[in-house]
mmCIF file of C-alpha atoms in Angstrom:
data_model
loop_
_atom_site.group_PDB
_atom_site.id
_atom_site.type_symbol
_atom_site.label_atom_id
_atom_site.label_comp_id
_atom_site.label_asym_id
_atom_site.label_seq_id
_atom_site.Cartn_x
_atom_site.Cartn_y
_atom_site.Cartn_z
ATOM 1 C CA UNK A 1 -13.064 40.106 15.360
ATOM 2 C CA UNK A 2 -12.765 37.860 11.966
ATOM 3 C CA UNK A 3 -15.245 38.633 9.638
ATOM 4 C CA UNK A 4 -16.774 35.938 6.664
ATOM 5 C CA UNK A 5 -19.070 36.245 3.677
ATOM 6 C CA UNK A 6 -23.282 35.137 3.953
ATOM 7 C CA UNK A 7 -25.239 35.056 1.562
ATOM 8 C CA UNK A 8 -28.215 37.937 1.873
ATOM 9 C CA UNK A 9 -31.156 37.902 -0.466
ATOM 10 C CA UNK A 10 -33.024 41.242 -1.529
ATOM 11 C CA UNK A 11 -36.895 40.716 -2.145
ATOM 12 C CA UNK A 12 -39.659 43.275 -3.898
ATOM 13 C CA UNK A 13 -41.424 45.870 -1.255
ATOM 14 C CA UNK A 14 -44.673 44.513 -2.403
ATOM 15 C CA UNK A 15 -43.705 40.724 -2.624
ATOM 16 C CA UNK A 16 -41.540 37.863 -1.987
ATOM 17 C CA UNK A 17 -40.177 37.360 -5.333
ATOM 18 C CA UNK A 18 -36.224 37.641 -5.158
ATOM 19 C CA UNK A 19 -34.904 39.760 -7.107
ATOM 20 C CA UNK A 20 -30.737 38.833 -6.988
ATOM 21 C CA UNK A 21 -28.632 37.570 -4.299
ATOM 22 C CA UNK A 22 -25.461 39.322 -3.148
ATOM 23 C CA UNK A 23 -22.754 38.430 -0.090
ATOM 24 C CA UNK A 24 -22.517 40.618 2.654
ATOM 25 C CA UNK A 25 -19.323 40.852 4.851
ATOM 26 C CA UNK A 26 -20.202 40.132 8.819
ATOM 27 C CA UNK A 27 -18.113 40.297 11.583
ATOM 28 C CA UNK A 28 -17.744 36.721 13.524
ATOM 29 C CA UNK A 29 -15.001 36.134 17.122
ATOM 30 C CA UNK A 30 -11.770 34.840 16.098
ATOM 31 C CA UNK A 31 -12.687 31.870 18.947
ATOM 32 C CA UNK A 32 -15.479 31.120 16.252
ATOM 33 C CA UNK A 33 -13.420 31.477 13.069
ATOM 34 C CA UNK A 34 -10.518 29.382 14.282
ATOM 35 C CA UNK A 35 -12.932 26.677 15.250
ATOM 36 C CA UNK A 36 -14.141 26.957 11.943
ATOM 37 C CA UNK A 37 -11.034 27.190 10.200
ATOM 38 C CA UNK A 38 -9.896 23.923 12.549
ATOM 39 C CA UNK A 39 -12.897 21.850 11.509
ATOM 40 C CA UNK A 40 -12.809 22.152 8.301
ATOM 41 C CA UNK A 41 -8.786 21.744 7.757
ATOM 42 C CA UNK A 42 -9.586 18.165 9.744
ATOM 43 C CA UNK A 43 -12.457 17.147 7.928
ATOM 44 C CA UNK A 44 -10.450 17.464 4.771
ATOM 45 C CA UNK A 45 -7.739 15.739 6.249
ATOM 46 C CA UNK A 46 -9.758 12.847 7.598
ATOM 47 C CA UNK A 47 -11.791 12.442 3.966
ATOM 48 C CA UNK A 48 -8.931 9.714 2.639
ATOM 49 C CA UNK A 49 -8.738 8.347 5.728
ATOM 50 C CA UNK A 50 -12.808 7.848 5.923
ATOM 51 C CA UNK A 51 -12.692 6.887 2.185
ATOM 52 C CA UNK A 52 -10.395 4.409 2.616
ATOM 53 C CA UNK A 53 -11.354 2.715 5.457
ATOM 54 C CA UNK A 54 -15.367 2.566 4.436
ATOM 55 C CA UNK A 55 -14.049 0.573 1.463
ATOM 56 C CA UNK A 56 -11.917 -1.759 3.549
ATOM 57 C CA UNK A 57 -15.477 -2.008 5.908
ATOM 58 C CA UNK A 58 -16.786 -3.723 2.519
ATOM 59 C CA UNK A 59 -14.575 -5.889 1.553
ATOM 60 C CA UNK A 60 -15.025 -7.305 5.349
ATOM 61 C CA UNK A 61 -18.568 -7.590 4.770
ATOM 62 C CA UNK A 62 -17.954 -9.280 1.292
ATOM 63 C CA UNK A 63 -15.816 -11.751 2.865
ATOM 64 C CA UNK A 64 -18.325 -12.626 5.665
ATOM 65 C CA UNK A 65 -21.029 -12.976 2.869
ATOM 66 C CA UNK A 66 -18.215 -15.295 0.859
ATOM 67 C CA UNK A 67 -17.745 -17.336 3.895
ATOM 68 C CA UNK A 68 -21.042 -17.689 5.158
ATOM 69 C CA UNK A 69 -22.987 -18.554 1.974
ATOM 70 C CA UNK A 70 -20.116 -19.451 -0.838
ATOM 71 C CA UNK A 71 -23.239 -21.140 -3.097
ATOM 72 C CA UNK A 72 -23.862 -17.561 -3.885
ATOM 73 C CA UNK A 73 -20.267 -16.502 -5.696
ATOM 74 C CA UNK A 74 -20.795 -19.746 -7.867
ATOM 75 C CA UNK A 75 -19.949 -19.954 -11.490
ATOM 76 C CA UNK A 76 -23.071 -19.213 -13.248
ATOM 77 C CA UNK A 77 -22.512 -22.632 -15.351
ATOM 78 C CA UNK A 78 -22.665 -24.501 -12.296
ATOM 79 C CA UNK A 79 -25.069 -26.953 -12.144
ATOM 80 C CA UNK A 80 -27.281 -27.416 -8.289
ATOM 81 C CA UNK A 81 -27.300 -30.504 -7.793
ATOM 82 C CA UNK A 82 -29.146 -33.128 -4.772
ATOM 83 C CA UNK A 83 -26.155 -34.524 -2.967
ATOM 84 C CA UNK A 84 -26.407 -36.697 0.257
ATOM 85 C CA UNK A 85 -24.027 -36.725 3.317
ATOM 86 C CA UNK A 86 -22.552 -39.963 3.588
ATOM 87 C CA UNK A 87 -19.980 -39.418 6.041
ATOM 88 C CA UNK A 88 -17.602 -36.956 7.621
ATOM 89 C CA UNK A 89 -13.852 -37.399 7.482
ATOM 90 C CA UNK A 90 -11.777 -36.323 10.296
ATOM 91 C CA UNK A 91 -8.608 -34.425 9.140
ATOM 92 C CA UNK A 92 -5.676 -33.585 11.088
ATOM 93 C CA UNK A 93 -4.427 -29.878 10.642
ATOM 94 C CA UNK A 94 -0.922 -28.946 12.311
ATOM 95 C CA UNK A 95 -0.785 -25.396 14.030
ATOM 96 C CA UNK A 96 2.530 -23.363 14.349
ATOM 97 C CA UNK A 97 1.925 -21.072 17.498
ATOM 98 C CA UNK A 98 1.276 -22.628 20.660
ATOM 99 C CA UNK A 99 -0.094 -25.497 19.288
ATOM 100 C CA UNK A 100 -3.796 -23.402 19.112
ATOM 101 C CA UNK A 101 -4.708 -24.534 15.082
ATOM 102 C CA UNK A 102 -3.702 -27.970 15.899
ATOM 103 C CA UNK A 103 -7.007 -29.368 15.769
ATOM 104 C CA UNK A 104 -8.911 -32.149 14.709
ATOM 105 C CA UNK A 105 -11.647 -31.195 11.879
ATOM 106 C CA UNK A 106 -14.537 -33.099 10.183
ATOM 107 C CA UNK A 107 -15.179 -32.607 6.301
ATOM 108 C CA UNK A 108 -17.746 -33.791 4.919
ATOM 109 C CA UNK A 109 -17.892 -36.127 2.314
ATOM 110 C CA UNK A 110 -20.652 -35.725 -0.433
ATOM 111 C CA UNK A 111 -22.421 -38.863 -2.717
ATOM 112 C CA UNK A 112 -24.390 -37.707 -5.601
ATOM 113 C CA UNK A 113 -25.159 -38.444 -9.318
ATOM 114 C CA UNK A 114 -24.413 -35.991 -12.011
ATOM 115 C CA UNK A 115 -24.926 -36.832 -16.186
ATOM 116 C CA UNK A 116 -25.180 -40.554 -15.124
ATOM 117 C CA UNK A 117 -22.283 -41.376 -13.215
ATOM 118 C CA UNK A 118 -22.058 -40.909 -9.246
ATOM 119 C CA UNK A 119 -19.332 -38.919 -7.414
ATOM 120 C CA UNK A 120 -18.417 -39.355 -3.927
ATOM 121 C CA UNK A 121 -16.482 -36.151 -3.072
ATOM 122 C CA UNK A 122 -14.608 -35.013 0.035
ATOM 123 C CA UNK A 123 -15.679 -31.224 0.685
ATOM 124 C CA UNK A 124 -12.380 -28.748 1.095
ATOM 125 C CA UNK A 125 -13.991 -26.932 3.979
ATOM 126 C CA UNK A 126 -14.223 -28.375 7.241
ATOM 127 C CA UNK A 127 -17.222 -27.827 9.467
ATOM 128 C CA UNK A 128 -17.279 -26.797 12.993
ATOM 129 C CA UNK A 129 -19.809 -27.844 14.761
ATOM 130 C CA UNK A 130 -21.479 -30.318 12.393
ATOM 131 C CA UNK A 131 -24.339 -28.439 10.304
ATOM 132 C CA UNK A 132 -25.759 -31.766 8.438
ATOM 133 C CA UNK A 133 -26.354 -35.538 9.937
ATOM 134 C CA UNK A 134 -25.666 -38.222 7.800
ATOM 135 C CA UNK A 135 -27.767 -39.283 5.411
ATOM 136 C CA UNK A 136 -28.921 -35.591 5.221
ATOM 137 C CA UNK A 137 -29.421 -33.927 1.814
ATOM 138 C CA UNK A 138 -28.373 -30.843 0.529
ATOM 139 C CA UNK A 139 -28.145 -29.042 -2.624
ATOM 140 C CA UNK A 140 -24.854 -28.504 -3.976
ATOM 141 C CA UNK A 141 -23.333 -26.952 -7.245
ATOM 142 C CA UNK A 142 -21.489 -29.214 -9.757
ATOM 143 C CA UNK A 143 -19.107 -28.382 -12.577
ATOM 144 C CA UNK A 144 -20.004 -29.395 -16.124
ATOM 145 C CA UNK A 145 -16.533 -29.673 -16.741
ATOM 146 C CA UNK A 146 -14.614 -31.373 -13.920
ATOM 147 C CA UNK A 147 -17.983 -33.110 -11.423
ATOM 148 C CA UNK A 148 -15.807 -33.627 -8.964
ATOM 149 C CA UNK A 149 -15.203 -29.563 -8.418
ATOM 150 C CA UNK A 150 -18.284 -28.277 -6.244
ATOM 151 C CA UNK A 151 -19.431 -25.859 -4.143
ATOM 152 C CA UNK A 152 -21.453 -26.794 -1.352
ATOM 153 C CA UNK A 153 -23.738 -23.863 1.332
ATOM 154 C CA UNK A 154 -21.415 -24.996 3.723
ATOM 155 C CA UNK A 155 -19.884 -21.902 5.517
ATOM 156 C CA UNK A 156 -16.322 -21.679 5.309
ATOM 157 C CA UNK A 157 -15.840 -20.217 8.924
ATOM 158 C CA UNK A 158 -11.722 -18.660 8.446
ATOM 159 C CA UNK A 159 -13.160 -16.230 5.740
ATOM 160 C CA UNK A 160 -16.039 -15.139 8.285
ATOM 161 C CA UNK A 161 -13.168 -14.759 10.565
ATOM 162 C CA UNK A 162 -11.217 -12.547 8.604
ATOM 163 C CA UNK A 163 -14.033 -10.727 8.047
ATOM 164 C CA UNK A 164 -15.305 -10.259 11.455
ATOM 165 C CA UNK A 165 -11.321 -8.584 12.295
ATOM 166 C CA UNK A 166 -11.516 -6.648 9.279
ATOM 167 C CA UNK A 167 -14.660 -4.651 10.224
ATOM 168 C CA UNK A 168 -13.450 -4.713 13.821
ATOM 169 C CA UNK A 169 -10.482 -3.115 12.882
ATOM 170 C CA UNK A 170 -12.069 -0.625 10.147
ATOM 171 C CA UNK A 171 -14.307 0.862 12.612
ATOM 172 C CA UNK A 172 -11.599 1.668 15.334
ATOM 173 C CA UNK A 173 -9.461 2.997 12.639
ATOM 174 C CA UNK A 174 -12.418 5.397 11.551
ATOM 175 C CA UNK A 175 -12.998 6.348 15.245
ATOM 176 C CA UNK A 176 -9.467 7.034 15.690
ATOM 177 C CA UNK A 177 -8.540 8.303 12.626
ATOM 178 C CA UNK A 178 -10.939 10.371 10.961
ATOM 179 C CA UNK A 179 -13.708 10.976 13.655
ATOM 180 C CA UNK A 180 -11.683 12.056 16.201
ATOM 181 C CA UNK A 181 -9.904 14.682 14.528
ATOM 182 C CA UNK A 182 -12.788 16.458 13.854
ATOM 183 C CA UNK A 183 -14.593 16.638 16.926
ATOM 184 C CA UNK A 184 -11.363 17.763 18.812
ATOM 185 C CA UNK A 185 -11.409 20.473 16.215
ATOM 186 C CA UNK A 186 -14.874 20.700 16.754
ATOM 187 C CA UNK A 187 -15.052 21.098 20.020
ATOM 188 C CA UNK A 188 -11.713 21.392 21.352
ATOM 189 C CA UNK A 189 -12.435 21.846 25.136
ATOM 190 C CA UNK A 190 -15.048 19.029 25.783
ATOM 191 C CA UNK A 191 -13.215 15.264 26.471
ATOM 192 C CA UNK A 192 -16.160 13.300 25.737
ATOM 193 C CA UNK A 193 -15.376 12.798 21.978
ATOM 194 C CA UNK A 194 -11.985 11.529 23.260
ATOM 195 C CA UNK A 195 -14.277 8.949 24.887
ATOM 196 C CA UNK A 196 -16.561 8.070 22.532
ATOM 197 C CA UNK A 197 -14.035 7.820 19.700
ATOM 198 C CA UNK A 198 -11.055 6.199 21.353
ATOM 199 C CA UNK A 199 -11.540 5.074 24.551
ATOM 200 C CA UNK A 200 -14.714 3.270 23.987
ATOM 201 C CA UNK A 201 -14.059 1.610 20.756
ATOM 202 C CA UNK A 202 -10.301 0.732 21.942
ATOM 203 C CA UNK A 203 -12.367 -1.075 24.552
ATOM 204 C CA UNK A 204 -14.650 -3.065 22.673
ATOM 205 C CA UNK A 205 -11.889 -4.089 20.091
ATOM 206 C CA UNK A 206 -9.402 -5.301 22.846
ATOM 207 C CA UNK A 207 -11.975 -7.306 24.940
ATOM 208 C CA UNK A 208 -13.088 -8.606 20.975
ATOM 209 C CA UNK A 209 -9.795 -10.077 21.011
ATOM 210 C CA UNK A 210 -9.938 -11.554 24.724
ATOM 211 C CA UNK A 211 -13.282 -12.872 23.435
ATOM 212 C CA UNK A 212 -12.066 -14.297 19.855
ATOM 213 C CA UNK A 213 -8.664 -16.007 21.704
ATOM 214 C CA UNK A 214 -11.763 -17.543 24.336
ATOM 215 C CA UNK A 215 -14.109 -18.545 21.100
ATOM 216 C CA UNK A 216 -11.208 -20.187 19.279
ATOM 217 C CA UNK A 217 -9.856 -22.247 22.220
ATOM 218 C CA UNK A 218 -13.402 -23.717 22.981
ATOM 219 C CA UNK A 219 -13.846 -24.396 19.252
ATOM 220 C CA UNK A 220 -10.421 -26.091 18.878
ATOM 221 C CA UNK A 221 -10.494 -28.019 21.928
ATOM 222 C CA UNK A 222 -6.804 -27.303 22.499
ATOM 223 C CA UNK A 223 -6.124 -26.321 26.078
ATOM 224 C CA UNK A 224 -2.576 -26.464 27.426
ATOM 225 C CA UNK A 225 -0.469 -24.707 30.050
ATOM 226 C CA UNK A 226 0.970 -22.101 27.355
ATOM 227 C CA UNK A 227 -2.549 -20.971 25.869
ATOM 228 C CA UNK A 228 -3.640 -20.498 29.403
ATOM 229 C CA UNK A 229 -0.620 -17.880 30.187
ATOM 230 C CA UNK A 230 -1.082 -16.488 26.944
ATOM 231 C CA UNK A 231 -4.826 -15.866 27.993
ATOM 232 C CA UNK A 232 -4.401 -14.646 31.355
ATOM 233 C CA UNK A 233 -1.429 -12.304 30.068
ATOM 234 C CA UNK A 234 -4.386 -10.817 27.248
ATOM 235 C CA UNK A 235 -6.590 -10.398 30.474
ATOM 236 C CA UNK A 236 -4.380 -8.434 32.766
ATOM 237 C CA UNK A 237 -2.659 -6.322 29.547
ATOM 238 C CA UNK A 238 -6.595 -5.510 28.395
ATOM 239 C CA UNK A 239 -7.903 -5.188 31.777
ATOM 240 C CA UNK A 240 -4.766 -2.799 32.997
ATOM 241 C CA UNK A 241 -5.452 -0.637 30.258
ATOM 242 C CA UNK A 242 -9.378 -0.253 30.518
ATOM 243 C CA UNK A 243 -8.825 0.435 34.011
ATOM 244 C CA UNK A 244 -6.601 3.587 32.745
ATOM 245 C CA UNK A 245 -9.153 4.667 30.747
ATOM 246 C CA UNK A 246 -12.353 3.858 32.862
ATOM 247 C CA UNK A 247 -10.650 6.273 35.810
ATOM 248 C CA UNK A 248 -10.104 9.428 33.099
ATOM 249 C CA UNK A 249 -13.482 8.504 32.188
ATOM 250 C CA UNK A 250 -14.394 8.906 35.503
ATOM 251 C CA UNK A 251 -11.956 11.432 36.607
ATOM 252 C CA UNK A 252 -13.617 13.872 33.628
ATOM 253 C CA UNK A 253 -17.169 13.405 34.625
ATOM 254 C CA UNK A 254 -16.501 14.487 38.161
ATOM 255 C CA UNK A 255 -14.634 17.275 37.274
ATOM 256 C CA UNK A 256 -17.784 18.631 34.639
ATOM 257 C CA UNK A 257 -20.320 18.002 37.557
ATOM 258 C CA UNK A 258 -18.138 20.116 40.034
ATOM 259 C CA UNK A 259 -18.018 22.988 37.063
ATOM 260 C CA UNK A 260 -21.437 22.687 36.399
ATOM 261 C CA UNK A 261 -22.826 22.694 40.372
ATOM 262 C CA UNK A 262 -20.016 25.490 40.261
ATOM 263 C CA UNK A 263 -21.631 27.676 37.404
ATOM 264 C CA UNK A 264 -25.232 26.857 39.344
ATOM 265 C CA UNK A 265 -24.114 28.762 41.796
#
């Protein structure tokens, strides 16, 4: 037997004001005060992991945010101005693996008047699909010093990207790193925190990437011989894994219900 320290409060006979508090000594099983002792060695352990990785979890929410409405992180001396689509020019950009960011990509190309004189200006961001028709108008923001530097509500979809993996990978990182730990410690003999912490999550981020590789080829319209080994290899590495862990999934559930029809008995 270990033994640990509660508090214990003394009261009046003839009321329930408390008079002082003092620690008592109580006797606890070692199984109880190792599992104790193991819990709270990993949650201290897992505190810089989990403080670290929340703040990485916002600055992938700040960078969705950024992407999807950049009109918001605007220079306060901007000026919102009514702009009109005239046109969209289509811009070449040149990928360096497998040809995937080669892509065609329209940017759209802004007419408005500021202090008098009108701009025509080609927006930095391209668009995918087209948000605005021509002739559409939208408010943009202008700067007093240069009008032909502006920020438009167009979403600039690589920083939503970006922040889309960065959460994705946050979260598993959390699961893995600082979660699991401490239910293991927790509860050292049970496997279902080993599936609700690693496998689980390890699943959803692999088939994320499956799913992004999918999302990007039918946005970028560039389907050749090579990206369709390079998929089918993601499929059968992804799938050949999440088979492994479906059948210890599986394997562990069968094995609790014959203990529990076993303890039943």
């Amino acid at each position: 037997m270990r033994g640990k320290y509660k508090n214990k409060k003394l009261i009046k006979e003839n009321g329930n004001d408390e008079i002082n508090i003092k620690k008592s000594f109580i006797e606890v099983p070692v199984e109880v005060y190792e599992k104790d002792i193991r819990t709270r060695s990993a949650i201290r352990g897992a505190i810089t992991a989990i403080v670290i990785f929340v703040l990485i979890l916002f600055v992938g929410v700040f960078l969705i945010i950024y992407g999807a409405k950049p009109s918001l992180f605007r220079d306060k001396s901007f000026v919102p101005t009514q702009a009109t689509i005239v046109k969209y020019e289509w811009r070449y950009s040149r990928g360096t693996y497998y040809n995937i960011h080669s892509h065609w990509s329209p940017h759209p190309v802004f007419n408005y008047v500021y202090d008098g004189e009108e701009y025509t200006v080609e927006s930095r961001v391209a668009v995918n699909p087209i948000p605005y028709e021509v002739g559409e108008k939208i408010t943009i923001y202008v700067n007093p010093s240069s009008p032909t530097d502006v920020v438009s509500p167009i979403a600039d979809q690589m920083y939503i990207y970006i922040g889309i993996g960065i959460i994705v990978v946050s979260v598993l990182a959390l699961c893995i790193l600082a979660l699991y730990p401490i239910l293991k410690a927790k509860y050292p003999t049970s496997h279902w925190h080993k599936f609700l912490t690693l496998y689980i999550p390890s699943m959803i981020f692999l088939w994320g990437i499956v799913i992004l590789y999918c999302v990007l080829l039918g946005v970028f319209s560039k389907v050749n011989i090579e990206t369709i080994i390079l998929l089918i290899f993601l499929i059968t590495v992804v799938g050949f894994i999440s088979t492994i862990m479906i059948k210890d999934m599986i394997s562990t559930y069968r094995e609790y219900r014959e203990e529990k029809h076993n303890r039943s008995k």
